[in-house]
Coordinates of C-alpha atoms (C1' of nucleotides) in Angstrom, one line a residue:
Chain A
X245 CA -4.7 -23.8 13.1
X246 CA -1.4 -22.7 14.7
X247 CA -4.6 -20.9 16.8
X248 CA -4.2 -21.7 20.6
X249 CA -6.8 -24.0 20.6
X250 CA -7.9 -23.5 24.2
X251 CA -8.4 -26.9 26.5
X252 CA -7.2 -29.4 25.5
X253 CA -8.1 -33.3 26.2
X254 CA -6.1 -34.9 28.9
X255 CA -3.5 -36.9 27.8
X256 CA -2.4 -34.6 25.3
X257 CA -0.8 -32.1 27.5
X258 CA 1.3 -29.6 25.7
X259 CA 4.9 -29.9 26.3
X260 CA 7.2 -26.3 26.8
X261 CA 8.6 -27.4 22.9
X262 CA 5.0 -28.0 21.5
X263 CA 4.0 -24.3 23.2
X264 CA 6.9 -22.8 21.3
X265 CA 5.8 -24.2 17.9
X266 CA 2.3 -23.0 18.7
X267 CA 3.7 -20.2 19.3
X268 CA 6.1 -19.5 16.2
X269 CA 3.2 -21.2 14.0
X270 CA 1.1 -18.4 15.0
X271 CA 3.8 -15.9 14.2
X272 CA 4.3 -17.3 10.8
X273 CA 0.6 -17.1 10.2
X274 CA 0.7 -13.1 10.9
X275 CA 4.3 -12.3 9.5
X276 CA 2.7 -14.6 6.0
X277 CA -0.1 -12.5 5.9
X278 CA 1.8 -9.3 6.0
X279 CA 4.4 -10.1 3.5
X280 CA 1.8 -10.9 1.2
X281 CA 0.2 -7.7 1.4
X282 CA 3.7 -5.9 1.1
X283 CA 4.4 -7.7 -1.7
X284 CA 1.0 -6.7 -3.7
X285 CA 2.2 -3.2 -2.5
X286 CA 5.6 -3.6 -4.2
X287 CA 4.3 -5.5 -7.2
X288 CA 1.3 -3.3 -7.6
X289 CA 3.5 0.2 -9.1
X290 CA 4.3 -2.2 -12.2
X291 CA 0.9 -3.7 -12.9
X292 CA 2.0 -6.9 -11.1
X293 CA 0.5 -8.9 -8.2
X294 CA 2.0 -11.3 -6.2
X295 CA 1.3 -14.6 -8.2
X296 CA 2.0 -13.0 -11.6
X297 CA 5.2 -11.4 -9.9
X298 CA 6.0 -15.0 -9.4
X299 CA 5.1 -16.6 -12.4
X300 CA 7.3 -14.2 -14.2
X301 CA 10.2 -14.4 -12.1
X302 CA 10.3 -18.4 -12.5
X303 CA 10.6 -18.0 -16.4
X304 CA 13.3 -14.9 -16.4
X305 CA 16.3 -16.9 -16.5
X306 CA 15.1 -19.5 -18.7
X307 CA 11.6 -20.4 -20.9
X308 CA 9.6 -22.6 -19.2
X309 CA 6.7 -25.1 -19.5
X310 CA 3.6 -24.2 -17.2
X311 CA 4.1 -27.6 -15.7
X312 CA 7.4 -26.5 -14.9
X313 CA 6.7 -23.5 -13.3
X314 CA 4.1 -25.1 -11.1
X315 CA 6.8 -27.7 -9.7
X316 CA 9.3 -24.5 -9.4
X317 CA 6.7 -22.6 -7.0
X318 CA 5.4 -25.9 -5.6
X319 CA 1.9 -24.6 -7.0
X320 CA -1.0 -26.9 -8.5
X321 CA -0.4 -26.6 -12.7
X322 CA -4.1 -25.2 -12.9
X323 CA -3.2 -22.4 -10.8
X324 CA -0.4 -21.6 -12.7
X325 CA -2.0 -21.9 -15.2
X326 CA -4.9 -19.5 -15.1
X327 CA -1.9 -16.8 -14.1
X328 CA 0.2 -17.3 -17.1
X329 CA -2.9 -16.9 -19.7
X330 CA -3.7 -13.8 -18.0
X331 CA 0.2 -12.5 -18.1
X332 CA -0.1 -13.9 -22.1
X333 CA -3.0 -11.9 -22.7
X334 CA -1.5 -8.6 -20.8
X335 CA 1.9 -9.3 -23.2
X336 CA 4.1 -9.6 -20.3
X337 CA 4.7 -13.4 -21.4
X338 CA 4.2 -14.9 -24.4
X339 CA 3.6 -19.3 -25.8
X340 CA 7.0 -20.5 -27.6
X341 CA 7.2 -23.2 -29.0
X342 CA 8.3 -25.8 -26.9
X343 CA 10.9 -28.6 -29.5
X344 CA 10.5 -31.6 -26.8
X345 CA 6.5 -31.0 -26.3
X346 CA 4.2 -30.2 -29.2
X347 CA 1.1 -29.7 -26.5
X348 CA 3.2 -27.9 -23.8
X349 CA 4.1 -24.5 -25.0
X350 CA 7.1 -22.2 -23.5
X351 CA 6.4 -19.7 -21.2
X352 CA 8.8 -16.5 -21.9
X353 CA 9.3 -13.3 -21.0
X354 CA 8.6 -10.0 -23.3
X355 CA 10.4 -6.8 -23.2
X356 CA 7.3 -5.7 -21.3
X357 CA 7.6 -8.6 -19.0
X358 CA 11.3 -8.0 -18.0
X359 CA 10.6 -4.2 -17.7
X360 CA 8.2 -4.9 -15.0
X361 CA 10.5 -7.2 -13.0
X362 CA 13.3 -5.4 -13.3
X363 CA 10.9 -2.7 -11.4
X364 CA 9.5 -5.0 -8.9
X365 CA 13.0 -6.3 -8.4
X366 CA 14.6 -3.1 -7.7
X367 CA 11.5 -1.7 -5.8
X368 CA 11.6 -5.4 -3.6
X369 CA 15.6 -4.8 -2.9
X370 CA 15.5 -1.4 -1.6
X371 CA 11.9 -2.7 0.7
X372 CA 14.2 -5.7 2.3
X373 CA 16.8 -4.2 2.7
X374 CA 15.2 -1.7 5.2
X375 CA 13.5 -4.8 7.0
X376 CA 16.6 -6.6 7.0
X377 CA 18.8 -3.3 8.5
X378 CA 16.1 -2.9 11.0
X379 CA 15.7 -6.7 12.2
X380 CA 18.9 -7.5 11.9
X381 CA 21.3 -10.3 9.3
X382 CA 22.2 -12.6 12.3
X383 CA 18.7 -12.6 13.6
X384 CA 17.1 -13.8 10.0
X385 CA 19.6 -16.0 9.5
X386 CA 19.1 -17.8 12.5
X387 CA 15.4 -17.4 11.9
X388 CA 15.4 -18.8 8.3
X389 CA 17.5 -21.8 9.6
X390 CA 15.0 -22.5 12.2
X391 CA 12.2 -22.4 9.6
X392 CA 13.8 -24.7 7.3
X393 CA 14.0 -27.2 10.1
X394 CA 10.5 -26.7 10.4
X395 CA 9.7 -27.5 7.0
X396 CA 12.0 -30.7 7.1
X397 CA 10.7 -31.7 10.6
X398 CA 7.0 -31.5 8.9
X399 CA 7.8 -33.4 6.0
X400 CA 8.2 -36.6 8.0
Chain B
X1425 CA 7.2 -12.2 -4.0
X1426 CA 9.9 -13.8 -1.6
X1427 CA 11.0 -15.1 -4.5
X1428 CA 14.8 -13.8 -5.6
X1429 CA 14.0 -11.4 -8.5
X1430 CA 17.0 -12.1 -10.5
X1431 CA 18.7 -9.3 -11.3
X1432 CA 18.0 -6.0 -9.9
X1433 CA 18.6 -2.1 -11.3
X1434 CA 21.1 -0.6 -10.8
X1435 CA 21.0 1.8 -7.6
X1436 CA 19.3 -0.9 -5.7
X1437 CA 21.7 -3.0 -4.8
X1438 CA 20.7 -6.1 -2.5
X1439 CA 22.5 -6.0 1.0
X1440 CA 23.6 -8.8 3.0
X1441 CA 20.4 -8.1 5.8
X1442 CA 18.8 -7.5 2.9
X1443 CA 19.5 -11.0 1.1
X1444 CA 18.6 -12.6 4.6
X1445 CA 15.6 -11.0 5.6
X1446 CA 14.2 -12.2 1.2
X1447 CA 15.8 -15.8 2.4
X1448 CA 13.3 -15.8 5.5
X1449 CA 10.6 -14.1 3.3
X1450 CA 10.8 -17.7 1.2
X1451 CA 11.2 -19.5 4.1
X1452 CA 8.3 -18.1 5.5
X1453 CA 6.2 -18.9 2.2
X1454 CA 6.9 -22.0 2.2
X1455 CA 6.4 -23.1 5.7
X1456 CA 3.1 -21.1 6.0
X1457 CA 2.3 -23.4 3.2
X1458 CA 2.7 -26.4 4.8
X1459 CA 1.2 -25.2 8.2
X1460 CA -1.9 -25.2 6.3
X1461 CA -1.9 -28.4 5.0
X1462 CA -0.8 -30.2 8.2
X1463 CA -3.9 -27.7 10.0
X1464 CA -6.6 -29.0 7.5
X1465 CA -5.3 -32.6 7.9
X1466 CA -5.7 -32.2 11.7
X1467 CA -8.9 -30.6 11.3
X1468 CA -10.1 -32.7 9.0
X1469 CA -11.1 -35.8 11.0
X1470 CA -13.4 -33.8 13.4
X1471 CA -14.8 -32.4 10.6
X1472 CA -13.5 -29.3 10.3
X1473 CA -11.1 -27.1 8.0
X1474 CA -8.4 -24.9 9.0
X1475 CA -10.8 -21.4 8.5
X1476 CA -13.7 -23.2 10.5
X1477 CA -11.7 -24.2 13.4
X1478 CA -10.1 -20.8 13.6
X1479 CA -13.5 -19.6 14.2
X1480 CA -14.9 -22.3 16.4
X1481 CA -11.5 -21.5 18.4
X1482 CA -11.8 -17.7 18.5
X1483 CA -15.7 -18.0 20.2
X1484 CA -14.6 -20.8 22.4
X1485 CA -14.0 -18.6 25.8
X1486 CA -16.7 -16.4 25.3
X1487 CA -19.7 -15.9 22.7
X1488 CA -19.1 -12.8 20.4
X1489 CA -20.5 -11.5 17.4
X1490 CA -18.9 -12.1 13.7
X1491 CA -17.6 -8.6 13.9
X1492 CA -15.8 -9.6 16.9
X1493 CA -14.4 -12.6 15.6
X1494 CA -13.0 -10.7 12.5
X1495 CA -10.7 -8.6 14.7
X1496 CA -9.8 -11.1 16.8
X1497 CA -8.8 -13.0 13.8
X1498 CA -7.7 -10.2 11.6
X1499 CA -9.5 -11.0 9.3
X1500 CA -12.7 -9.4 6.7
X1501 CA -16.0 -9.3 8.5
X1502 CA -17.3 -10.8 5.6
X1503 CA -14.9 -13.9 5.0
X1504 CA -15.9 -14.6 8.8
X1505 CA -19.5 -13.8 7.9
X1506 CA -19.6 -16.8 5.4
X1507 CA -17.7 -19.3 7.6
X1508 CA -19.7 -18.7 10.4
X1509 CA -23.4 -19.0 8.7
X1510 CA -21.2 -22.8 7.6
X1511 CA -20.8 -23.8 10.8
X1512 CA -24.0 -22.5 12.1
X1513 CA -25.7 -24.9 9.4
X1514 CA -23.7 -27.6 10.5
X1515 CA -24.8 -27.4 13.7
X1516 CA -21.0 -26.3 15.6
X1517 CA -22.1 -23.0 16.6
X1518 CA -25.5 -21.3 17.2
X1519 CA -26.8 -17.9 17.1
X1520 CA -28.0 -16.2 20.5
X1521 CA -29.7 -12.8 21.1
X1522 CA -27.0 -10.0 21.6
X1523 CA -28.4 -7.9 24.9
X1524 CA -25.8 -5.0 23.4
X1525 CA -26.9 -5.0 19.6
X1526 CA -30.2 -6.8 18.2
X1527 CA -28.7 -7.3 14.9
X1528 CA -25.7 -8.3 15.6
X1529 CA -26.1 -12.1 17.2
X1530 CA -23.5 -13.5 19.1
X1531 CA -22.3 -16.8 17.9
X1532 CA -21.7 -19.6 20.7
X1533 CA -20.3 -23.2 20.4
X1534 CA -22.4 -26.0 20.7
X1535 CA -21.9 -29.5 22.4
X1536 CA -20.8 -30.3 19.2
X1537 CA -18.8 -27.8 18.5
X1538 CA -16.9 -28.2 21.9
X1539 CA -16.5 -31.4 21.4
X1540 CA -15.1 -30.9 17.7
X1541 CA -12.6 -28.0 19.2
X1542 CA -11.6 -31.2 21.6
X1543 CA -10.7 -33.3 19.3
X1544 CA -8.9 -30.7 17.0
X1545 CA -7.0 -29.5 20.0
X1546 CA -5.8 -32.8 21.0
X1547 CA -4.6 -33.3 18.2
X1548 CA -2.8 -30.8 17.0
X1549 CA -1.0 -30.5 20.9
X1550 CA 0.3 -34.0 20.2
X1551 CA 1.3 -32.6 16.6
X1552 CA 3.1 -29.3 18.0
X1553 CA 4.8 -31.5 20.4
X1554 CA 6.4 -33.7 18.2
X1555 CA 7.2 -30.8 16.0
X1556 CA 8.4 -29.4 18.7
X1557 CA 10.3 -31.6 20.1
X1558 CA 12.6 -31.9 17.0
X1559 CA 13.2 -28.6 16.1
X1560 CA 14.1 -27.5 19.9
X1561 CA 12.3 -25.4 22.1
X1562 CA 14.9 -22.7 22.2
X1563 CA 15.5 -22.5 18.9
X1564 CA 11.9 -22.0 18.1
X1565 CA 11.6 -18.8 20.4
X1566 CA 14.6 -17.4 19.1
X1567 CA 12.7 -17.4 15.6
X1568 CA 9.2 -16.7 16.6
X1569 CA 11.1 -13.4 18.5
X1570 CA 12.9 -12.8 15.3
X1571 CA 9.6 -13.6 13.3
X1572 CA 7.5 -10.9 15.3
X1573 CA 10.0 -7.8 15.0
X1574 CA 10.2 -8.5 11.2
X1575 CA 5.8 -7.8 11.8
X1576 CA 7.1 -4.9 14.1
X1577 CA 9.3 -3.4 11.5
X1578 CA 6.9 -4.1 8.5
X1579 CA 4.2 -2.1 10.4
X1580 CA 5.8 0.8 9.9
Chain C
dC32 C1' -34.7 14.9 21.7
dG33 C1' -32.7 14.6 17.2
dC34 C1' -29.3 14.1 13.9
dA35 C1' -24.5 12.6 12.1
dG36 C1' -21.1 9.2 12.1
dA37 C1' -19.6 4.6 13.2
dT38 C1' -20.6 -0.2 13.2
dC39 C1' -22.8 -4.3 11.6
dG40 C1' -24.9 -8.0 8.7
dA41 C1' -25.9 -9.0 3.9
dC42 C1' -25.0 -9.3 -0.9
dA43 C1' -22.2 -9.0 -5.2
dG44 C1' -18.0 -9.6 -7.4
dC45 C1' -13.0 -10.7 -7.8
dA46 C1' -8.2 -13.1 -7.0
dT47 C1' -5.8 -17.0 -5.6
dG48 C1' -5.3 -21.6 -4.5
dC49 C1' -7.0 -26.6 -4.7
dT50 C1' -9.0 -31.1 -6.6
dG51 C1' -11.1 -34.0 -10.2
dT52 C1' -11.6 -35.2 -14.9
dC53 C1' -10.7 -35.6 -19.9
dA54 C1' -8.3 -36.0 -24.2
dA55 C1' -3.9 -35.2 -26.4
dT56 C1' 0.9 -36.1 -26.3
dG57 C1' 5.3 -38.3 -25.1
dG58 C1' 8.1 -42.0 -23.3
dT59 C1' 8.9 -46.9 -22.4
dA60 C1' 8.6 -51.8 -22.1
dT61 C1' 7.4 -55.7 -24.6
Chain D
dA495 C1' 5.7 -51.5 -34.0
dT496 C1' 2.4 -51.4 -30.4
dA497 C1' 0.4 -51.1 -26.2
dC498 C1' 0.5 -49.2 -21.7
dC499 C1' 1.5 -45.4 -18.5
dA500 C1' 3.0 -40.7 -17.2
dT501 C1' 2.7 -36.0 -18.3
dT502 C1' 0.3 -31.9 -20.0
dG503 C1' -3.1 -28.5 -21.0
dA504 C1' -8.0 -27.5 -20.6
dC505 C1' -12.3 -27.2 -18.3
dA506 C1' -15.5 -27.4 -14.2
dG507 C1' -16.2 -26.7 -9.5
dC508 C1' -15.0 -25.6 -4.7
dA509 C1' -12.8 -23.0 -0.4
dT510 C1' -10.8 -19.0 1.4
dG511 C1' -9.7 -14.4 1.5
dC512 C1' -10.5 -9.5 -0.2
dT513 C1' -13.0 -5.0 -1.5
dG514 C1' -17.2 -2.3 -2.4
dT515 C1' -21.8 -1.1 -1.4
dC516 C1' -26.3 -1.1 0.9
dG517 C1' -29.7 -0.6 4.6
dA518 C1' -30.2 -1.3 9.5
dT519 C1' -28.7 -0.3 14.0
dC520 C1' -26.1 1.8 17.8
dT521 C1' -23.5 5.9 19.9
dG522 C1' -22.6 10.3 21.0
dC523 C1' -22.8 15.2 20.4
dG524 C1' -25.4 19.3 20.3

DNA sequence: CGCAGATCGACAGCATGCTGTCAATGGTAT
DNA sequence: ATACCATTGACAGCATGCTGTCGATCTGCG
């Protein structure tokens, strides 16, 4: 969608601003796609993937409904969902009882389930910090700040 | 995997490019996120989704084959494959005899394809525009630079 | 000319995300 | 208390992307 999308109908000329959203749309689209793949690399070593690398890091601080997690990832429940049975049944997570909710169980971590984060974690640390030292802290910054205004820009 | 991973082993301490470059990483996530939803919603009224219109878009210039289309997209032959027999049966694009290769058919847009890939592209230019109008044009190519040397330094 | 490797479409299977629906549960207003 | 509504987990189904494998088809080297 951020595609170039070729001729366009007159009286919807693209402006020099609209072209440079295009344009960093685009680049988010590539730069997404890698990051995703780097982070099945990272998470892979400790039996993880990228969603169940997530899941578990949304319950490490503190037990948590799957309902919970979902609005913490901005995911749909089911999806979440699906994950966390699977973590359950691997014994990286396991169903607490949950005192306010009889239905909704608590999602929380096992000794197996920390183990593996703290191996992602310190295997994701060492990655970004050799694409940060080669791309530069001023350079993200401004580049995350830019983003973010993105995201606000798009929510109206 | 963007996500911050809590605490992190010893030995692999989190720099300050580091913590930036993970801040963009979420950044990143999120608004790749959202690109898709506002693409599907453009897309939407001329019938089309986000993967279709990619594809409508990459054989707009110039028939090609599916394999074609892949590279061009970066993306599986076969995910192509699928969306393209879609919009073949719909009617958006059409198989023609390839001179260079008799299995491998060329996919070309249709008048109603074009005129989908119209519709799609006028509005999403009015879309980027407004976009980009708020977030500033200079801004945005300061990020999208920023955004393609993180690819750079994740290709290697 | 003929054979080996690369390329291509097709099919099967998997992971992740989404929506829609339902019954069970919890909270709230009357 | 009770009745209504929101939340939650569960199940079904769909879209998109991926890998693996197969036979068919080009390409190029000997």
């Amino acid at each position: 969608m951020g595609e170039d999308p070729g001729e366009v109908a007159a009286g919807a000329a693209r402006t020099a601003a609209g072209a440079a959203f295009s344009a960093l749309v685009e680049a988010v689209f590539r730069l997404n796609g890698r990051l995703v793949a780097a982070g099945d690399a990272l998470a892979a070593p400790a039996g993880l993937t990228s969603a169940r690398w997530q899941v578990l890091a949304a319950v490490e601080d503190a037990p948590a409904s799957v309902a919970d997690v979902a609005r913490t990832l901005g995911n749909a429940r089911q999806s979440v969902q699906r994950v966390a049975d699977v973590l359950a049944e691997e014994g990286l997570c396991a169903w607490a009882p949950n005192p306010a909710h009889q239905r909704a169980k608590l999602l929380v971590l096992t000794e197996a389930g920390r183990d593996a984060l703290a191996r992602v974690g310190a295997r994701q640390a060492t990655w970004a910090n050799g694409i940060g030292e080669r791309v530069g802290e001023a350079s993200l910054r401004e580049a995350a700040a830019t983003l973010r205004r993105a995201i606000e820009a798009l929510g109206q």
